[in-house]
PDB file of C-alpha atoms in Angstrom:
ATOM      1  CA  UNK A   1      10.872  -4.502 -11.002  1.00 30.00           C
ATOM      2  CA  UNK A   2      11.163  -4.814  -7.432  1.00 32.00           C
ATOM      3  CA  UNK A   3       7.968  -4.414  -5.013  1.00 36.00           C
ATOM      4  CA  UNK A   4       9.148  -4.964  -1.304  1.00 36.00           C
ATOM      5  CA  UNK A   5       8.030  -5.102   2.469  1.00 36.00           C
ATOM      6  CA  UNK A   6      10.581  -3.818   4.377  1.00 36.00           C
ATOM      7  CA  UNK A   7      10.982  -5.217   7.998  1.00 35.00           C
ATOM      8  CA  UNK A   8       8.401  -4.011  10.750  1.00 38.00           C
ATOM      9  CA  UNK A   9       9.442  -2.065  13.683  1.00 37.00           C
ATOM     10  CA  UNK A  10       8.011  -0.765  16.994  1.00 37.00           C
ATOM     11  CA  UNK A  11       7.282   2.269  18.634  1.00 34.00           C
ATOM     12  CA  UNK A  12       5.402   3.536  21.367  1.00 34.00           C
ATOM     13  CA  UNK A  13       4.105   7.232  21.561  1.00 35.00           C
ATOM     14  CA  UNK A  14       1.215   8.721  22.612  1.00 33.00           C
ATOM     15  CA  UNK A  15      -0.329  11.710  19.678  1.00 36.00           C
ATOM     16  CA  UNK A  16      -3.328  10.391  17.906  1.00 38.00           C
ATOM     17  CA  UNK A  17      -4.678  12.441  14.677  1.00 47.00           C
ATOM     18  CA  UNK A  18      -7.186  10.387  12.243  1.00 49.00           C
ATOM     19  CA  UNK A  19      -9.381   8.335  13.790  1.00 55.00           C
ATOM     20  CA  UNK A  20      -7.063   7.548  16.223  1.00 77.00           C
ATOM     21  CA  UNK A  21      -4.338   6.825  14.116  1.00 89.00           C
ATOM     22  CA  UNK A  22      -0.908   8.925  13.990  1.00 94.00           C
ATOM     23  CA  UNK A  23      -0.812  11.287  11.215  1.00 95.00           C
ATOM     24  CA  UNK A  24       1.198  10.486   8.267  1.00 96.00           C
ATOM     25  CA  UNK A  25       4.213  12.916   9.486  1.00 97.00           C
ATOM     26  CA  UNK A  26       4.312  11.574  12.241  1.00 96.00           C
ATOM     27  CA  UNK A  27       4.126   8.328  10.841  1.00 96.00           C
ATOM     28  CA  UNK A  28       7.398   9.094   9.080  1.00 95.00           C
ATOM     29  CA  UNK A  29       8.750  10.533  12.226  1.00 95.00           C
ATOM     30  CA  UNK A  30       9.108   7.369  13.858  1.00 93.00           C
ATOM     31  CA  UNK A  31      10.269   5.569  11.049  1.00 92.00           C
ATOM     32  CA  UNK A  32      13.158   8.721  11.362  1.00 93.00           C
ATOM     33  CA  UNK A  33      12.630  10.210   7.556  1.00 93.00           C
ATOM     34  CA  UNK A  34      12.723  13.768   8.228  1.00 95.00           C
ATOM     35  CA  UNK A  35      12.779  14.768   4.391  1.00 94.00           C
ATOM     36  CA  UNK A  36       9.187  12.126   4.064  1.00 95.00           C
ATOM     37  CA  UNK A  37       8.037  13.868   7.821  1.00 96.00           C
ATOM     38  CA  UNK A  38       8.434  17.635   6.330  1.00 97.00           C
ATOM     39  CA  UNK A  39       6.698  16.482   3.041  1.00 96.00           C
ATOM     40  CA  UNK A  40       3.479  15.500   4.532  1.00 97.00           C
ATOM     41  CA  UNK A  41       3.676  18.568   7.261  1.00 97.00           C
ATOM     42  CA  UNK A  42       3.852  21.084   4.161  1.00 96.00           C
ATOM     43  CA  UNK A  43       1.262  22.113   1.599  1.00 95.00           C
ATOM     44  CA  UNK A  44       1.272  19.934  -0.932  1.00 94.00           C
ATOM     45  CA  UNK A  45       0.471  16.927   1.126  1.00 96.00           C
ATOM     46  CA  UNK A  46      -3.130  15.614   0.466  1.00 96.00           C
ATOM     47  CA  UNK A  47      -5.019  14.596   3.303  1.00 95.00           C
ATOM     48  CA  UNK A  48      -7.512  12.292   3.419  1.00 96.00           C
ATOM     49  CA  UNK A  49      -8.649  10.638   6.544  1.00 94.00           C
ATOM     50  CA  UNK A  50     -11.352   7.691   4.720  1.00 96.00           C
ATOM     51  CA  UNK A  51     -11.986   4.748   6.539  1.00 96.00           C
ATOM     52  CA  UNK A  52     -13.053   1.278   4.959  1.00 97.00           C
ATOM     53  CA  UNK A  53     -14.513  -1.654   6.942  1.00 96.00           C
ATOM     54  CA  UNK A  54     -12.916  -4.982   6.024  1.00 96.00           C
ATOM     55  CA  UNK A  55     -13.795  -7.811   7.903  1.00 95.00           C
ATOM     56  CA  UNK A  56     -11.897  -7.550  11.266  1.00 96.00           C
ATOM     57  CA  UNK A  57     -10.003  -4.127  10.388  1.00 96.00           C
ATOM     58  CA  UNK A  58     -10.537  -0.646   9.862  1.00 97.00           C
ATOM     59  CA  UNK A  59      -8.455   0.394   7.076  1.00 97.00           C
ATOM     60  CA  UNK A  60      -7.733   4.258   6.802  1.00 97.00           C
ATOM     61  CA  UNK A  61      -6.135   6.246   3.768  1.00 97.00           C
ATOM     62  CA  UNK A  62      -4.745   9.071   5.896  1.00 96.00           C
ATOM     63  CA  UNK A  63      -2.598  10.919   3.386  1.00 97.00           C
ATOM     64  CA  UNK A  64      -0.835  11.194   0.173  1.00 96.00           C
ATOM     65  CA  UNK A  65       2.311  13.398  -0.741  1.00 96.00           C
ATOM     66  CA  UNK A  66       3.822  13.589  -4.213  1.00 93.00           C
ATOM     67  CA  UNK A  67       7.009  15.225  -5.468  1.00 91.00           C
ATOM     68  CA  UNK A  68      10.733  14.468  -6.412  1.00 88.00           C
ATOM     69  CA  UNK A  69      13.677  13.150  -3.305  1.00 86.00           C
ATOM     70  CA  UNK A  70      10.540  13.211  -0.802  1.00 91.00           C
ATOM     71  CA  UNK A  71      12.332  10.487   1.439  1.00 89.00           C
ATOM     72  CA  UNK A  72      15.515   9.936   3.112  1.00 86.00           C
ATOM     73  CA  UNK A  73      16.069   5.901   2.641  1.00 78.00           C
ATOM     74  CA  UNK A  74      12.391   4.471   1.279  1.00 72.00           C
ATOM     75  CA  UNK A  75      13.877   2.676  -1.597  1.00 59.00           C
ATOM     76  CA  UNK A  76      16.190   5.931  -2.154  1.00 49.00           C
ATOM     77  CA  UNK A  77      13.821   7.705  -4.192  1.00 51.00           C
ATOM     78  CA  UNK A  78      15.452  10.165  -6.863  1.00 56.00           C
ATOM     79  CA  UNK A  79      12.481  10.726  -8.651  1.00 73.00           C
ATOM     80  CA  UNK A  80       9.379  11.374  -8.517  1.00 85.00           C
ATOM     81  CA  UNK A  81       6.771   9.418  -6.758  1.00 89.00           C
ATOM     82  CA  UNK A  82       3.815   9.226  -4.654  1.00 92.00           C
ATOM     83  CA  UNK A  83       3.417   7.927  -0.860  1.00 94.00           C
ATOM     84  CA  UNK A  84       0.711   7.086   0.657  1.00 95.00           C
ATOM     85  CA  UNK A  85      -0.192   6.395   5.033  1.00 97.00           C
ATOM     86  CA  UNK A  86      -2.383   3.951   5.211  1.00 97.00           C
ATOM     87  CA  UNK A  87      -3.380   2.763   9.052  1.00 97.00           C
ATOM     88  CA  UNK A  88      -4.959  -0.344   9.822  1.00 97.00           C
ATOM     89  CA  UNK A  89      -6.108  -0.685  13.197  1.00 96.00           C
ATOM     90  CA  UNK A  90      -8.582  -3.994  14.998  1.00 96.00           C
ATOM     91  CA  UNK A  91     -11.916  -3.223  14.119  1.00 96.00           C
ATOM     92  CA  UNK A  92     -13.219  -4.348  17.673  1.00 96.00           C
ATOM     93  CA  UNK A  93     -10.604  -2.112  19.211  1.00 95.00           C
ATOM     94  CA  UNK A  94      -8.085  -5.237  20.642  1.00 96.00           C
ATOM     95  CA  UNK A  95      -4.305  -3.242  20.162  1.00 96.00           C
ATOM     96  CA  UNK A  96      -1.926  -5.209  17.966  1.00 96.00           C
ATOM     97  CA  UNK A  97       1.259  -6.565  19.087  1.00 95.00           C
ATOM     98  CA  UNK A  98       4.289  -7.872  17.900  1.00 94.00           C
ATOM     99  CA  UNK A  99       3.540 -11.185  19.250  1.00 94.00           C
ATOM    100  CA  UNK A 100       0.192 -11.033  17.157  1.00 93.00           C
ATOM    101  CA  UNK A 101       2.515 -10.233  14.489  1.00 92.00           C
ATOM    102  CA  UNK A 102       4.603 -12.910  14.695  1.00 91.00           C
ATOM    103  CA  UNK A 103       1.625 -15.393  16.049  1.00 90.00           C
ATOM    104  CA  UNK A 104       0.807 -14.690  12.030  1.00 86.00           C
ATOM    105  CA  UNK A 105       3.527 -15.033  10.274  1.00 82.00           C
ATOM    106  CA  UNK A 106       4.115 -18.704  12.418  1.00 82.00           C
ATOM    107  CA  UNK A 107       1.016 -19.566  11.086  1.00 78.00           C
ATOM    108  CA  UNK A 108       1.970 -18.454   7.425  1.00 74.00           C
ATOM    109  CA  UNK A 109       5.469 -20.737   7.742  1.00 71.00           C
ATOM    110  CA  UNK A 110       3.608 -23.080   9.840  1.00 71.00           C
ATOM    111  CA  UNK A 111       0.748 -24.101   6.758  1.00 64.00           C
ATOM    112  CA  UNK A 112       4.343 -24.032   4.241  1.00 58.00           C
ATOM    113  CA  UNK A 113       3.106 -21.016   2.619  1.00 54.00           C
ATOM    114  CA  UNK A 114       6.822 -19.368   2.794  1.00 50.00           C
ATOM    115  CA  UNK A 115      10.074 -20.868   2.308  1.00 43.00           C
ATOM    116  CA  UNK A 116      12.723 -18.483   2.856  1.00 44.00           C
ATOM    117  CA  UNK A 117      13.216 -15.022   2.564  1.00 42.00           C
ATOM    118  CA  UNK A 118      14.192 -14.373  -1.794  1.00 42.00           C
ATOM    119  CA  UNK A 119      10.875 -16.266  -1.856  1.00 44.00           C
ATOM    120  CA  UNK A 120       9.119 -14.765   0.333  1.00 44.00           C
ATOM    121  CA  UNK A 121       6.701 -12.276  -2.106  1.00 43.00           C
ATOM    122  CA  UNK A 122       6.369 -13.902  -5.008  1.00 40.00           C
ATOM    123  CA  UNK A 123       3.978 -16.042  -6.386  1.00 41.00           C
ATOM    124  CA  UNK A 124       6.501 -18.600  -8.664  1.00 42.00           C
ATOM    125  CA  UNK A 125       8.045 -18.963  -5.651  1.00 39.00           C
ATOM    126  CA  UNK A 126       5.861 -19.163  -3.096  1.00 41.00           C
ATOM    127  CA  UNK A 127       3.643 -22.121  -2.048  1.00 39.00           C
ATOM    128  CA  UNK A 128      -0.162 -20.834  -2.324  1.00 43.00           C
ATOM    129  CA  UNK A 129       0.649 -17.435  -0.711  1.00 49.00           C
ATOM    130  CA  UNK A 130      -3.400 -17.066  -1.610  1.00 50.00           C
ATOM    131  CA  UNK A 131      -4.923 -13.698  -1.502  1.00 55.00           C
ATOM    132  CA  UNK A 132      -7.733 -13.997   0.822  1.00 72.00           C
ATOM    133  CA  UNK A 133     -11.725 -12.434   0.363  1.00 82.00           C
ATOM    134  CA  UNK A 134     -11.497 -10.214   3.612  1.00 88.00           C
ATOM    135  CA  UNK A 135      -8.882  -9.292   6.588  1.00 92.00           C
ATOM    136  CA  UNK A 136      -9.253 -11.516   8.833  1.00 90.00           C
ATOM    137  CA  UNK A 137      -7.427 -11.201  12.897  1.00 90.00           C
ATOM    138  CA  UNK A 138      -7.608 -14.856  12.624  1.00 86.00           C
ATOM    139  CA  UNK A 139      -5.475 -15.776   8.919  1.00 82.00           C
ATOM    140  CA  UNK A 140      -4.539 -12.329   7.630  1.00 87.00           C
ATOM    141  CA  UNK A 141      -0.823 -11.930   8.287  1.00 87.00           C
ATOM    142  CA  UNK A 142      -0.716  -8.397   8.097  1.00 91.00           C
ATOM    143  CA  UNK A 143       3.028  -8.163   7.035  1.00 88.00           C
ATOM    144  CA  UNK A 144       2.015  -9.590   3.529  1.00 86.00           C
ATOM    145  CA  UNK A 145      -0.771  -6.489   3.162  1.00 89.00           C
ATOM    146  CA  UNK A 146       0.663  -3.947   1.112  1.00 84.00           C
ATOM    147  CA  UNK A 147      -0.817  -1.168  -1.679  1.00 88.00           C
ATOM    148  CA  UNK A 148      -1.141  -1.475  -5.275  1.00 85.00           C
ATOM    149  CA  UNK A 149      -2.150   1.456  -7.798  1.00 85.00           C
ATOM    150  CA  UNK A 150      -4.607   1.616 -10.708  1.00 84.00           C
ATOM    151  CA  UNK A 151      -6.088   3.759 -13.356  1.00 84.00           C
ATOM    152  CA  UNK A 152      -8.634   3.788 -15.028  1.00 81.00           C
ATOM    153  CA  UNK A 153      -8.917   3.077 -18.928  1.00 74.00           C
ATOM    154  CA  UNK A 154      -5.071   1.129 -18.259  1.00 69.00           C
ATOM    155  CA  UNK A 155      -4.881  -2.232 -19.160  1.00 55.00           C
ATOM    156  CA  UNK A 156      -4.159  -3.834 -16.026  1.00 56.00           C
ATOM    157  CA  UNK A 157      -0.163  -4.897 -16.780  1.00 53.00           C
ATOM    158  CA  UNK A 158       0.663  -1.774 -18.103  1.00 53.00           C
ATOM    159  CA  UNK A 159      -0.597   0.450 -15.059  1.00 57.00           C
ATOM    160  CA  UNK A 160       0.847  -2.846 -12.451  1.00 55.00           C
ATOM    161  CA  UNK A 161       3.906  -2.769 -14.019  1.00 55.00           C
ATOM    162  CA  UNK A 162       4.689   1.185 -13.980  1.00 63.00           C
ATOM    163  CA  UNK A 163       3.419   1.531 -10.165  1.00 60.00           C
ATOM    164  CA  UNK A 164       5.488  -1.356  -9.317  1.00 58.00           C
ATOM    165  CA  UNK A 165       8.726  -0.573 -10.940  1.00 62.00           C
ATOM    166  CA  UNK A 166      10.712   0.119  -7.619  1.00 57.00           C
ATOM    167  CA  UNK A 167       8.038   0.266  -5.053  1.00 68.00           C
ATOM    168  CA  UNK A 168       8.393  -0.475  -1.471  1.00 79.00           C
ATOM    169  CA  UNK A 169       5.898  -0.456   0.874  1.00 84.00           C
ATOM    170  CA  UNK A 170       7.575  -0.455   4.367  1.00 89.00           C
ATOM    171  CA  UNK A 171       5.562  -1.080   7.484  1.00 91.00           C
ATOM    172  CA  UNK A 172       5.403   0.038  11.011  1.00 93.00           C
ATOM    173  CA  UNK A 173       3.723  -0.970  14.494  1.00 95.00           C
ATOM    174  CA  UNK A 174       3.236   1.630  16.629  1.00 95.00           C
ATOM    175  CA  UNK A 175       0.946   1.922  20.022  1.00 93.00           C
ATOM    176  CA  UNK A 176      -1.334  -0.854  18.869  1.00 95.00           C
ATOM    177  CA  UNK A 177      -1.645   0.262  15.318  1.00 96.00           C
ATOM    178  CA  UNK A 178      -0.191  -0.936  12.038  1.00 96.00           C
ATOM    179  CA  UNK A 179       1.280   1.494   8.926  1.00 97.00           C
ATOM    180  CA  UNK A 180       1.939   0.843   5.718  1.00 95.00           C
ATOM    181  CA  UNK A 181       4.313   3.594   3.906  1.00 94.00           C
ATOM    182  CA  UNK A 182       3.709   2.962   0.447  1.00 91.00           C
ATOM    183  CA  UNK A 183       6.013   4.687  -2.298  1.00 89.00           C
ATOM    184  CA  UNK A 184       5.163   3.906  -6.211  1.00 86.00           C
ATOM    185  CA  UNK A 185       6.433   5.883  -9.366  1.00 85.00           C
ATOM    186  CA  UNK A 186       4.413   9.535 -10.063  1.00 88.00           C
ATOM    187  CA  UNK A 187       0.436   8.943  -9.949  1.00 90.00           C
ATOM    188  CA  UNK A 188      -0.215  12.403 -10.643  1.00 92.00           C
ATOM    189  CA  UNK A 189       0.539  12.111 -14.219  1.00 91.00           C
ATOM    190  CA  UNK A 190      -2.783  10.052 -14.494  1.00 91.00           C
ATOM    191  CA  UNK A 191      -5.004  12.953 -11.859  1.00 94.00           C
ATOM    192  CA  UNK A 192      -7.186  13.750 -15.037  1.00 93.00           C
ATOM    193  CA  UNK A 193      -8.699  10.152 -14.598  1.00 88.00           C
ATOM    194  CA  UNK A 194      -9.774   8.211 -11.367  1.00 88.00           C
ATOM    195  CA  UNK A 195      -6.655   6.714  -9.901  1.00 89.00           C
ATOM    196  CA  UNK A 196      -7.098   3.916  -7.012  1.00 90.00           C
ATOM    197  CA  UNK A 197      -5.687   2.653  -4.122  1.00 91.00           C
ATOM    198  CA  UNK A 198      -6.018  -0.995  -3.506  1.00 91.00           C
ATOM    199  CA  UNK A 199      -4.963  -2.510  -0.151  1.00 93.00           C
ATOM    200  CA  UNK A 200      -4.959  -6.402   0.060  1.00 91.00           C
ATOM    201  CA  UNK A 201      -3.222  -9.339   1.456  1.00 88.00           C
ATOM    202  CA  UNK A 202      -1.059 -11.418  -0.812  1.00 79.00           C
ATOM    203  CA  UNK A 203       1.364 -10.665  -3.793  1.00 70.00           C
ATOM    204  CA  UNK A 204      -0.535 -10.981  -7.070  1.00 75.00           C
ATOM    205  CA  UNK A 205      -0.511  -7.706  -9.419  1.00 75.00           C
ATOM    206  CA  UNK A 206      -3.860  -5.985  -8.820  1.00 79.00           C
ATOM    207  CA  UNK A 207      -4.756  -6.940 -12.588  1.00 77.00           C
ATOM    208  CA  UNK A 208      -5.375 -10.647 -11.040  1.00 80.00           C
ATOM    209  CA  UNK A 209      -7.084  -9.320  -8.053  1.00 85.00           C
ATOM    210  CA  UNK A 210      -9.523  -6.768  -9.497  1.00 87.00           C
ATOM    211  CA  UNK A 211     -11.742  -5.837 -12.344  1.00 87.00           C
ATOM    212  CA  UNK A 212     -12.517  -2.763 -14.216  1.00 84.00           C
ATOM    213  CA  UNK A 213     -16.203  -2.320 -14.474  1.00 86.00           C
ATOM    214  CA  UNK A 214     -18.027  -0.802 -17.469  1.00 85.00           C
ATOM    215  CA  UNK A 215     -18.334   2.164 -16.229  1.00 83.00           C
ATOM    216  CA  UNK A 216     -14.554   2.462 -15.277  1.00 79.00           C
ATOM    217  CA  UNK A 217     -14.668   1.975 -11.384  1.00 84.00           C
ATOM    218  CA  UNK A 218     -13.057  -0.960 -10.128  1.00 87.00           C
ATOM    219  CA  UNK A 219     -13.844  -4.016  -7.903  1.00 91.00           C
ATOM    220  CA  UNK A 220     -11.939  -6.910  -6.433  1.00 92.00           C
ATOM    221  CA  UNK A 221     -12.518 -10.303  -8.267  1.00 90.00           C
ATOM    222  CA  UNK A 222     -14.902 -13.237  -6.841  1.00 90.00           C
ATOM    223  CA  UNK A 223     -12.490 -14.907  -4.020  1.00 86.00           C
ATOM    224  CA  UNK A 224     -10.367 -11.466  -3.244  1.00 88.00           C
ATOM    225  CA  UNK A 225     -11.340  -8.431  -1.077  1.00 92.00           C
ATOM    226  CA  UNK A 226      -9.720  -5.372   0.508  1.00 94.00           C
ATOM    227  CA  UNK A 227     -10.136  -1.670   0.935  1.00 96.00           C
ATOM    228  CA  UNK A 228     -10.025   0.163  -2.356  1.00 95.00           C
ATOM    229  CA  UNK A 229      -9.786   3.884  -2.109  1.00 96.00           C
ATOM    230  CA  UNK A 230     -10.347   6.416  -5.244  1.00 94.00           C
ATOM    231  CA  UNK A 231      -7.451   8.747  -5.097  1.00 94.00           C
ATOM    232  CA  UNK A 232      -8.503  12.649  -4.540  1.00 95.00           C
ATOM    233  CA  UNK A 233      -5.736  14.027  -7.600  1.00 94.00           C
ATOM    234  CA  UNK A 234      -5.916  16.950  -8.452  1.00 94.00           C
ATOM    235  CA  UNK A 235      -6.507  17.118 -12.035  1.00 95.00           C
ATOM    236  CA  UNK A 236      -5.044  20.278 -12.806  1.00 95.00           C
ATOM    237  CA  UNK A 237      -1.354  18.018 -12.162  1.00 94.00           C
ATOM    238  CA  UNK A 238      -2.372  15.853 -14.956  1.00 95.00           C
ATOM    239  CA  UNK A 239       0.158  14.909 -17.950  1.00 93.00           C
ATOM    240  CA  UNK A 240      -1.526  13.574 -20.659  1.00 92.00           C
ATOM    241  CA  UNK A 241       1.194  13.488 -23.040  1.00 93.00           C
ATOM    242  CA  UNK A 242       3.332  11.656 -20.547  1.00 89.00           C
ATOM    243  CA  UNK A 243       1.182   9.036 -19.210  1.00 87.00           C
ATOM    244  CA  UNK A 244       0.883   8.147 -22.827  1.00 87.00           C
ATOM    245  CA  UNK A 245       4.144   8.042 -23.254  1.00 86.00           C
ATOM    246  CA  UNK A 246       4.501   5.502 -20.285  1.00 81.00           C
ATOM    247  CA  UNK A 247       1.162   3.375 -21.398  1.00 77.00           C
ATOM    248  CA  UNK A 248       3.071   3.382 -24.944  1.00 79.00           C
ATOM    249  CA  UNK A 249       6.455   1.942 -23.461  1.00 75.00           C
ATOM    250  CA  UNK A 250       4.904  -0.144 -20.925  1.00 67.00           C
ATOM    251  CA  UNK A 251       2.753  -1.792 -23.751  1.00 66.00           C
ATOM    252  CA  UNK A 252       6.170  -2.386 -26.300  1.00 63.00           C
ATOM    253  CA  UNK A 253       7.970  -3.902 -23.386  1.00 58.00           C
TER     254      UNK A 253
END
């Protein structure tokens, strides 16, 4: 299992679509993946366009595309998955900047909280890479924000460790804005049940960062926070006989 930032890089252009963000082709423009680009241009792309508040960000869902080869080099893809644009912008407007970037990740190195790049994500090897109750333009080092999936009715391992398997989540500065590309195995296999999007700081499995509620929604855990945005599947693309299958293997592994 392998779940990976890739490096950030910067553009500047000048089209805006959601709320002032890019769209999420063009998104995939700039990072130059034409095959990702045409995906969310064509019809089966999902928009969505929600916006959640946390602390000193606005934090939008903009899209979500899923098929088989969809991208040309996101963790080389050969089947299928599900990405997801997800824009994160300064809630009182200030435009990030790679020196803001880097201004956090000093900080992060700074307090010992990395030590050296195989290290760098996880939490046996990390020092107290703590996951943090809001985004914050003061602490939050945004390159350590990425996007975990759940399910509902999945015991939290099972659905963390399925999603996971392979994903990358590769982000991108562009004209004051940050992107996170996220790419996890197939979601749509679980569209006949509410399927979520969590997006938080740190490196814990959502299972330690959230809770399923009784009446299946979810919420993050006393001490964590982040957006957390409900999927719109279509349930028609549903596969109940497979996502038992994978509960079923990821529960005898």
């Amino acid at each position: 299992m392998a779940a990976a930032v890739a490096a950030t890089f910067a553009f500047a252009v000048s089209a805006f679509a959601i709320g002032g963000f890019l769209a999420p082709e063009e998104v995939a423009r700039e990072l130059q993946d034409a095959s990702l680009e045409t995906a969310f241009a064509g019809s089966d792309a999902v928009p969505v366009g929600e916006t959640q508040r946390v602390g000193d960000y606005d934090v939008t869902l903009e899209g979500l595309v899923t098929g088989e080869n969809l991208s040309d080099w996101i963790d080389n893809y050969d089947r299928s998955a599900t990405y997801a644009v997800v824009g994160l912008r300064r809630a009182d407007g200030t435009p990030l900047t790679e020196e803001m970037l880097a201004a956090m990740r000093d900080k992060r190195y700074a307090a010992g909280e990395m030590i050296g790049a195989d290290e760098y994500y996880w939490p046996d090897g990390a020092k107290a890479l703590s996951n943090r109750e809001t985004l914050s333009a003061e602490d939050t080092d945004l390159e350590l924000v990425a996007c975990h999936a759940l399910v509902q009715g999945l015991e939290g391992s099972v659905l963390s460790d399925y999603a996971t398997d392979g994903a990358s989540c590769t982000s991108v500065l562009i004209d004051g804005a940050y992107y996170l590309v996220a790419a996890v195995n197939d979601l749509s296999v679980f569209a006949d049940r509410p399927v979520y999007l969590a997006v938080y700081e740190g490196v814990d499995k959502p299972a330690s960062i959230l809770q399923e509620n009784p009446d299946g929604s979810f919420s993050y855990r006393e001490g964590h926070g982040g957006a957390l945005f409900k999927l719109p599947l279509d349930p028609a693309d549903a596969d109940p006989e497979k996502a038992a299958q994978i509960a079923a293997e990821r529960s005898a592994a």
